[in-house]
Each structure stands twice: as C-alpha cells, then as structure tokens.
PDB file of C-alpha atoms in Angstrom:
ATOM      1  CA  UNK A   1     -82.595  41.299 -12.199  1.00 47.00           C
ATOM      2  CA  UNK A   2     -80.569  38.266 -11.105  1.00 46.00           C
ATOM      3  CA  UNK A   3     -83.250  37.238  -8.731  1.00 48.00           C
ATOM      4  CA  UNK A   4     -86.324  37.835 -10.974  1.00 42.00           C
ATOM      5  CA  UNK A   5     -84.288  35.484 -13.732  1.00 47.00           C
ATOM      6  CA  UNK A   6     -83.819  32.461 -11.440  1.00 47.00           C
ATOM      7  CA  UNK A   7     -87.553  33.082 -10.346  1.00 49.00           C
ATOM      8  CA  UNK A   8     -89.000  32.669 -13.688  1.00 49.00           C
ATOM      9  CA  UNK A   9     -86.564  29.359 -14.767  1.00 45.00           C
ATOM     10  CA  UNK A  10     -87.617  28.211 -11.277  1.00 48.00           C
ATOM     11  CA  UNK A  11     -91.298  28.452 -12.496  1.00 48.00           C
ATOM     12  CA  UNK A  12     -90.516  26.637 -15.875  1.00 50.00           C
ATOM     13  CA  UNK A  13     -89.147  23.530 -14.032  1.00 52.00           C
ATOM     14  CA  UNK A  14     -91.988  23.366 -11.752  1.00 50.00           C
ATOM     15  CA  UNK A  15     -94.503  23.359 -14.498  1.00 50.00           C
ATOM     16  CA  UNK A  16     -92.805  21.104 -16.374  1.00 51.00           C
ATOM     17  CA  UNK A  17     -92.089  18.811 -13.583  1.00 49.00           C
ATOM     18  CA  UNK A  18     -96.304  19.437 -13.276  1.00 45.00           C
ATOM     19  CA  UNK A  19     -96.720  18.080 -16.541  1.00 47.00           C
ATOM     20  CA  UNK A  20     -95.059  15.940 -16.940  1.00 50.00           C
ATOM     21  CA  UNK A  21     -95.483  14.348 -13.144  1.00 48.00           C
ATOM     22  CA  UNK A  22     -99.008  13.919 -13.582  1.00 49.00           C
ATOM     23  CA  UNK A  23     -98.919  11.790 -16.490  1.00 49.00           C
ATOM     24  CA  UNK A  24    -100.919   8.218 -15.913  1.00 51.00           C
ATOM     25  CA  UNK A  25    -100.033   5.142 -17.782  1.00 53.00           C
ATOM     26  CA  UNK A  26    -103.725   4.698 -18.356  1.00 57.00           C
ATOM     27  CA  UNK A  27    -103.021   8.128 -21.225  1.00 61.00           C
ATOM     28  CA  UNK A  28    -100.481   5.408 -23.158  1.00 58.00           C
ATOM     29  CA  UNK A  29    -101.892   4.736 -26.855  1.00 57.00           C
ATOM     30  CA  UNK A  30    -103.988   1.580 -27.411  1.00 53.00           C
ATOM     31  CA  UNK A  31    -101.397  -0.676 -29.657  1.00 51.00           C
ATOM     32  CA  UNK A  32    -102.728  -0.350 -33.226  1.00 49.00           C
ATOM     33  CA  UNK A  33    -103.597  -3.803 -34.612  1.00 51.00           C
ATOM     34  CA  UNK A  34    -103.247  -3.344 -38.456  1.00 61.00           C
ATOM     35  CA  UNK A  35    -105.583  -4.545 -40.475  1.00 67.00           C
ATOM     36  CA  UNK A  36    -104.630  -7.405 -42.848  1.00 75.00           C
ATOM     37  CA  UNK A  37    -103.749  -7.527 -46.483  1.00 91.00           C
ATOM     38  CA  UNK A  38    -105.577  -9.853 -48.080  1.00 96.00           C
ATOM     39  CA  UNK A  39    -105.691 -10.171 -51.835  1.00 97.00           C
ATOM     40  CA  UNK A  40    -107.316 -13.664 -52.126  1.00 98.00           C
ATOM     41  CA  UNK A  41    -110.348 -15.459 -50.816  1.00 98.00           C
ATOM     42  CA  UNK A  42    -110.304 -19.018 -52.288  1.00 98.00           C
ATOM     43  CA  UNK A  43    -113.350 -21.309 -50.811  1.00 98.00           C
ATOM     44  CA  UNK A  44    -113.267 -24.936 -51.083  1.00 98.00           C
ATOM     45  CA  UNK A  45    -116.327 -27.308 -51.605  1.00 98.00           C
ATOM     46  CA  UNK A  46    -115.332 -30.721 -51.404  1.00 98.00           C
ATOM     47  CA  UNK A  47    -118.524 -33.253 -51.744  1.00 98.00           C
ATOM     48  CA  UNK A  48    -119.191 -34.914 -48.068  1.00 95.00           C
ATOM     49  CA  UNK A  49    -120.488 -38.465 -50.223  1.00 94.00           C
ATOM     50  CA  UNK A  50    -117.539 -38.232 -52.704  1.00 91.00           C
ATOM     51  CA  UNK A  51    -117.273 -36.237 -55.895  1.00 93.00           C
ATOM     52  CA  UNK A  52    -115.951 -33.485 -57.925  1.00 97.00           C
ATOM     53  CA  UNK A  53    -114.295 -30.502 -55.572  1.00 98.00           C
ATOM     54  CA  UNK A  54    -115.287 -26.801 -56.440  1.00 98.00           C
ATOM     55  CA  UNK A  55    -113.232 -23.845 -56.018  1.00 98.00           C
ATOM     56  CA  UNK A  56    -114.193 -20.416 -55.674  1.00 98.00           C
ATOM     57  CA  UNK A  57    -112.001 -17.855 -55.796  1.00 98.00           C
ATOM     58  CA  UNK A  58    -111.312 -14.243 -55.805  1.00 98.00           C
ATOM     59  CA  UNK A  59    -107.505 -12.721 -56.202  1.00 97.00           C
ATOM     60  CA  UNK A  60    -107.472  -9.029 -56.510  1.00 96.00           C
ATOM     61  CA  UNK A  61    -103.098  -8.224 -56.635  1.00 93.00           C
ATOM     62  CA  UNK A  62    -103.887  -4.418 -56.705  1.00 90.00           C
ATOM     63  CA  UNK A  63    -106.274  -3.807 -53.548  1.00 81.00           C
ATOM     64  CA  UNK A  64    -107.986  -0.520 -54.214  1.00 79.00           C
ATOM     65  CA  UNK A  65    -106.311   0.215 -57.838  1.00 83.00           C
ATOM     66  CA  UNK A  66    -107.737   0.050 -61.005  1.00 91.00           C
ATOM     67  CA  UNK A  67    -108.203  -3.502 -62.091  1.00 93.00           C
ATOM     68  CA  UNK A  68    -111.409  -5.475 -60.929  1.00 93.00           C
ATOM     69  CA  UNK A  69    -110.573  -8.633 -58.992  1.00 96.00           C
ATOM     70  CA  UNK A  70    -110.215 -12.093 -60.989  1.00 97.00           C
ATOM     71  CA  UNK A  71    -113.332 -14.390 -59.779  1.00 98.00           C
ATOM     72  CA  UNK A  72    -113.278 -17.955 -60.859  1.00 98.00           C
ATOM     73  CA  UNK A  73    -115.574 -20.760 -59.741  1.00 98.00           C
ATOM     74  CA  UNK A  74    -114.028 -24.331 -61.016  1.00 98.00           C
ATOM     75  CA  UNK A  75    -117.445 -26.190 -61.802  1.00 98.00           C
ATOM     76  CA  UNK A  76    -121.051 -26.666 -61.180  1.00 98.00           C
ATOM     77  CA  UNK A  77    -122.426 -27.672 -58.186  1.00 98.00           C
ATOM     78  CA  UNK A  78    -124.540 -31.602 -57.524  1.00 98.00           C
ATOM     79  CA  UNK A  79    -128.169 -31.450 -56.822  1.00 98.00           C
ATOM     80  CA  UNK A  80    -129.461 -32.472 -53.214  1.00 98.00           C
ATOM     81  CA  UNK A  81    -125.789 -32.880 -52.167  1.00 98.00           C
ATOM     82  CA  UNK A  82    -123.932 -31.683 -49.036  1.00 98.00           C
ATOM     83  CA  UNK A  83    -120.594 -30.238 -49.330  1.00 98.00           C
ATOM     84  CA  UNK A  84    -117.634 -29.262 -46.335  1.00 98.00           C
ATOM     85  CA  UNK A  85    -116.162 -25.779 -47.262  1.00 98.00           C
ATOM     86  CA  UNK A  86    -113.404 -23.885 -45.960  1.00 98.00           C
ATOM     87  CA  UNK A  87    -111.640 -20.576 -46.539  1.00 98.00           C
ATOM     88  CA  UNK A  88    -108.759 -19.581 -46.769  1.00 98.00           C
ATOM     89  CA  UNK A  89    -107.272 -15.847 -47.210  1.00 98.00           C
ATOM     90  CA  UNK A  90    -103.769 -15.192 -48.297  1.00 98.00           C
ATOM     91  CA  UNK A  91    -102.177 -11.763 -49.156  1.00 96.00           C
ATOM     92  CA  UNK A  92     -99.892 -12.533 -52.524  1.00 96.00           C
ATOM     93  CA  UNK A  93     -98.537  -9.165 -52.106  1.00 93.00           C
ATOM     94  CA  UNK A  94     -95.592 -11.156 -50.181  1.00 93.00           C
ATOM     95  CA  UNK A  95     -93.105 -14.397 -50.894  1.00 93.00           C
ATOM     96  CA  UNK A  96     -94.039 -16.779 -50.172  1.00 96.00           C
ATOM     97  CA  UNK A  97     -97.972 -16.062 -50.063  1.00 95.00           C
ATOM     98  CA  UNK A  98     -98.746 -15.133 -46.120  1.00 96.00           C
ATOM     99  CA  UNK A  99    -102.236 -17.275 -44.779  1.00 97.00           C
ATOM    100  CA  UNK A 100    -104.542 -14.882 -43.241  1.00 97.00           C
ATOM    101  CA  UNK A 101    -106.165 -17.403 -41.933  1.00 98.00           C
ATOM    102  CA  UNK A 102    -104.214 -17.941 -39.255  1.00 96.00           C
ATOM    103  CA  UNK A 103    -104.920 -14.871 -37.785  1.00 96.00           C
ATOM    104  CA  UNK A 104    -108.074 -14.538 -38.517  1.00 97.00           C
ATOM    105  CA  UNK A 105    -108.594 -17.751 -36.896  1.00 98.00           C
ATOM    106  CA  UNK A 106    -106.401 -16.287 -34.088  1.00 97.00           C
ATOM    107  CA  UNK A 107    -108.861 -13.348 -33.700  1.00 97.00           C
ATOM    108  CA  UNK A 108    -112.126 -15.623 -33.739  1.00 98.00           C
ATOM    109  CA  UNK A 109    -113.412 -13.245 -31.399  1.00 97.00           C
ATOM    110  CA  UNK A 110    -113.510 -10.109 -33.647  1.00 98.00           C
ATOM    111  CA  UNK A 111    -114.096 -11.678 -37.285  1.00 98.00           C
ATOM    112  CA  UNK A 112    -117.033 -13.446 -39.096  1.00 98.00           C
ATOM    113  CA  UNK A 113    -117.677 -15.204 -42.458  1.00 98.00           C
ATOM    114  CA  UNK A 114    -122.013 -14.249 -43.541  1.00 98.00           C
ATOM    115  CA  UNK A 115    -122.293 -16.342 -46.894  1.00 98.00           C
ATOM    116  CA  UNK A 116    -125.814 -14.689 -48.469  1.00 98.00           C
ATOM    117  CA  UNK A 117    -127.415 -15.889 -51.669  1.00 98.00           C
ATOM    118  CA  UNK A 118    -128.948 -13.914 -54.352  1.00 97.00           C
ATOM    119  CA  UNK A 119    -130.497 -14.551 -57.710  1.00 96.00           C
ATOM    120  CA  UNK A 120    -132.471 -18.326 -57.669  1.00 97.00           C
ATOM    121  CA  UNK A 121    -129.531 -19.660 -55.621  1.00 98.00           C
ATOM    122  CA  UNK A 122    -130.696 -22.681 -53.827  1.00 98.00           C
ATOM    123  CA  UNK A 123    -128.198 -23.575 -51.014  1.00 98.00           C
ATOM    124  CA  UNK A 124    -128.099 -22.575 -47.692  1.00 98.00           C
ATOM    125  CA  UNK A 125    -124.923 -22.579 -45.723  1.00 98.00           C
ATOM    126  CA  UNK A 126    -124.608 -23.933 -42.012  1.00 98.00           C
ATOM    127  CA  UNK A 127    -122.691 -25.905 -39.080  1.00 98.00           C
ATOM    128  CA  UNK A 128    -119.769 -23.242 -38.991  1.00 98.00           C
ATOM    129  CA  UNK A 129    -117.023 -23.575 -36.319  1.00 98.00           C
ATOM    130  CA  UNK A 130    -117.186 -21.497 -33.748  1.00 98.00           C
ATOM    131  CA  UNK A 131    -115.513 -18.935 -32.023  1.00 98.00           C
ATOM    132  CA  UNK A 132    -114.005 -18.986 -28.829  1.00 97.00           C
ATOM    133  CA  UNK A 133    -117.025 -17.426 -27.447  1.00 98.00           C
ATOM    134  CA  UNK A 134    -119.348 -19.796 -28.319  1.00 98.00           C
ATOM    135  CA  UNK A 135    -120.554 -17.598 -31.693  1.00 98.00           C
ATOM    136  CA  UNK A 136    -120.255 -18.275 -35.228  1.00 98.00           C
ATOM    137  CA  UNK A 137    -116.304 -17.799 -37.025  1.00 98.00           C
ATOM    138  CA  UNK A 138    -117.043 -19.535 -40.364  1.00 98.00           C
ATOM    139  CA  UNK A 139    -113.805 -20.545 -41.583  1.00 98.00           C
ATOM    140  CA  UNK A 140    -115.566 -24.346 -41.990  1.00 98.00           C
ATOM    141  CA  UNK A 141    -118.984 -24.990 -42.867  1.00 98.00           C
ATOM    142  CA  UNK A 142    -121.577 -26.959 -44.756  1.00 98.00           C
ATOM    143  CA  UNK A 143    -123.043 -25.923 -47.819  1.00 98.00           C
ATOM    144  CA  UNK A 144    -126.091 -28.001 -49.222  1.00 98.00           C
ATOM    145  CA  UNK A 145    -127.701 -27.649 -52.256  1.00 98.00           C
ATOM    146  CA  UNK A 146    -131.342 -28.350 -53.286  1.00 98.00           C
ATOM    147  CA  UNK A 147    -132.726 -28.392 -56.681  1.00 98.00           C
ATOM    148  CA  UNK A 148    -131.265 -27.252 -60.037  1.00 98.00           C
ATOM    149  CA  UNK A 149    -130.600 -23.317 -59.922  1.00 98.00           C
ATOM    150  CA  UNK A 150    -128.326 -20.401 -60.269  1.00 98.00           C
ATOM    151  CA  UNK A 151    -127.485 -17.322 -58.879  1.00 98.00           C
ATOM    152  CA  UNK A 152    -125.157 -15.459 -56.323  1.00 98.00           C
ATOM    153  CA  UNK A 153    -123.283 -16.360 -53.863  1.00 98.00           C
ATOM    154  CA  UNK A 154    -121.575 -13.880 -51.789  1.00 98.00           C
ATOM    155  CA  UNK A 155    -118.948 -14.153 -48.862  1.00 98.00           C
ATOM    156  CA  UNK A 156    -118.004 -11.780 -46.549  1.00 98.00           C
ATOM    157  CA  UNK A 157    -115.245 -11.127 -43.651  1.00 98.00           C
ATOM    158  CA  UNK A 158    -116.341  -8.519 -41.221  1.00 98.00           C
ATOM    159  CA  UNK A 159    -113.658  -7.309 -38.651  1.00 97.00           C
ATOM    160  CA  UNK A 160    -115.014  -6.730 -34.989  1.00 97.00           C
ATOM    161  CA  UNK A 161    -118.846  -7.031 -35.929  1.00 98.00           C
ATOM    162  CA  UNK A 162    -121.387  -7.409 -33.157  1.00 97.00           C
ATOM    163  CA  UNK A 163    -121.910 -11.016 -31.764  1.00 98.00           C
ATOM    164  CA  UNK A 164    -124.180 -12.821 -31.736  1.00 97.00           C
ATOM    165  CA  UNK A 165    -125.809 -11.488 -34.559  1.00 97.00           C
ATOM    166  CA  UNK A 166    -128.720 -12.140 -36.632  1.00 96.00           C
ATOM    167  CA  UNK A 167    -126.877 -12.291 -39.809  1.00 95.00           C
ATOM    168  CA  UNK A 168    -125.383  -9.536 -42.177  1.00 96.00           C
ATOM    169  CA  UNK A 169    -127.458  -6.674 -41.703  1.00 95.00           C
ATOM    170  CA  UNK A 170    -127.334  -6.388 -37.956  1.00 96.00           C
ATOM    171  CA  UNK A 171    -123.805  -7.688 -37.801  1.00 97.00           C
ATOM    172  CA  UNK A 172    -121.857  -4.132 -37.943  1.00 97.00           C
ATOM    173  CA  UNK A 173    -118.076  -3.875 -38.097  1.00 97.00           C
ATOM    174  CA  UNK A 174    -115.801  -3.210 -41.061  1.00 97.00           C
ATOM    175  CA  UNK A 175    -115.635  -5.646 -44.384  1.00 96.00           C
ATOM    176  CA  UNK A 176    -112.202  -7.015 -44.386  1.00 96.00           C
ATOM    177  CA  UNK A 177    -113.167  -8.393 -47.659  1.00 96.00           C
ATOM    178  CA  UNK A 178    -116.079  -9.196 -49.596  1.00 97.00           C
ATOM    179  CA  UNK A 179    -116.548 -11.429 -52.931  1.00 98.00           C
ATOM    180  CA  UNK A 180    -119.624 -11.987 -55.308  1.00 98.00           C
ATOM    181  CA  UNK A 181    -119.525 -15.832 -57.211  1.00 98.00           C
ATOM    182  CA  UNK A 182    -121.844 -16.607 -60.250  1.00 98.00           C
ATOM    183  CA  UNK A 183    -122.490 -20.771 -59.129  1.00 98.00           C
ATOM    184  CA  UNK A 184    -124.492 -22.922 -60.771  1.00 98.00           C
ATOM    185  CA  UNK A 185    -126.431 -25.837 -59.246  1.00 98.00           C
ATOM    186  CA  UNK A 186    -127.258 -28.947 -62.020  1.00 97.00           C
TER     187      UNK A 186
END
C-alpha cells in the first residue's frame, strides 16, 4: 500500500512538472492597452488671413449615462475663407483635465480624425498631419469654406482603423468618439 501511494504522488509531480514545463513565453497575455476616457472634443478654427476664431465643442461628463452631450459652436463661419483647425480631446473626469491628445498623437499609427459633411455644408476639410506611416492622423488640418450654407459637420476618432483608407466607410476600427456640429457658413 506504501508503494502504490508514493507511485501515484510520483505521477502527480511528473504531470505537473509536464505542465507546467512546457509552458512557452509566446502563451503570456498581450498587455491590454485601455482605451481612453475622453469626455471632450473641442476643435479650433482660427482664420489663416486673420479673423474671428470658432470653437466647436462637445463635453459629455457622463460617458454612456443618461444626459446627451453639451455641443456648442462659438460663431459662424467667413465665406471663401481658409481656416487651420486642431483638436484636442481631454477626459474632465480627472484634476486637472488629462489631454488625450497626447496619446493619441502618440499612437498616430492606430487612430484617425474623418471630418464628413451633411446637410448643404459647403467646406471640405484637407492637408492633415500625418502619421508616422506616411497616412493621414488629423489632429491639424485645413478647413475651407465656399459659399454661404449650413449644415453638419461631423468628426470622428476611430481607434486602429485600416490605413490607408478611402475615407469613413472603408476605414473600420472602433469610434473612440464621435460628435455632430450644426455650423453655419455667411
């Protein structure tokens, strides 16, 4: 009975030594890179020729709860005119206010800014900065406006989306955030 008890505990270490032995550090866990918290996309239009700055922005303190996010757009855009934008994302959800930009910026390689129009909206949106890669970030950019019109313009961050891409549809990847502006162009 002795002998049949130190054969069977013999057989437990040598499968667990099995086991355990055979392990490869290629079976370790990919780290997990969180996704970011961002409560506010604010988008700055400043006038290349000189002129009145517009700000768009969209602060949304409770995420996924119940109230809608706050969108405000400071003024009307100029007819014909060219303006530099830039973005910048911030989660308010901490103090001081942490810039998501940085990291986005950080991670050129799996984010991208598509700015689409809707509605009459005359503007089109070009000469972003670039990515590391050679493909399109969008955290700078030119917007220029033609005639007198209104309608939507939307932004959009997408996390690890397919580049080069031919724009929004084709793009893939997960919205990091997404925000709808009412502008006006006089």
């Amino acid at each position: 009975m002795k002998k049949f008890k130190i054969s069977i505990l013999t057989a437990i270490a040598i499968t667990g030594t099995l086991f355990t032995g055979c392990s490869s550090d290629d079976d370790a866990p990919a780290p997990v890179n969180e996704e970011e918290v961002i409560t506010t996309l604010a988008v700055t239009l400043t006038p290349a020729a000189g002129g009145a700055t517009v700000t768009l922005r969209s602060r949304d303190l409770d995420g996924d709860g119940p109230d809608a996010p706050v969108i405000t757009v400071t003024g009307n855009l100029v007819a014909s005119t060219t303006y530099n934008g830039s973005v910048i994302l911030l989660n308010e959800t901490e103090t001081p206010a942490e810039n998501i930009t940085t990291e986005v910026e950080e991670e050129d390689d799996e984010h991208q800014f598509f700015f689409t129009t809707g509605g009459n909206l005359n503007v089109t949106t070009a000469n972003f900065n670039l990515d590391g890669n050679g493909n399109i970030l969008g955290t700078t950019f030119d917007v220029t406006t033609g005639a007198a019109s209104a309608g939507s313009y939307t932004i959009t961050l997408r996390h690890e989306p397919t580049k080069p891409n031919t724009g929004l549809a084709d793009a893939g990847g997960e919205t990091d955030i997404s925000a709808t502006f009412q502008v006006t162009v006089q």
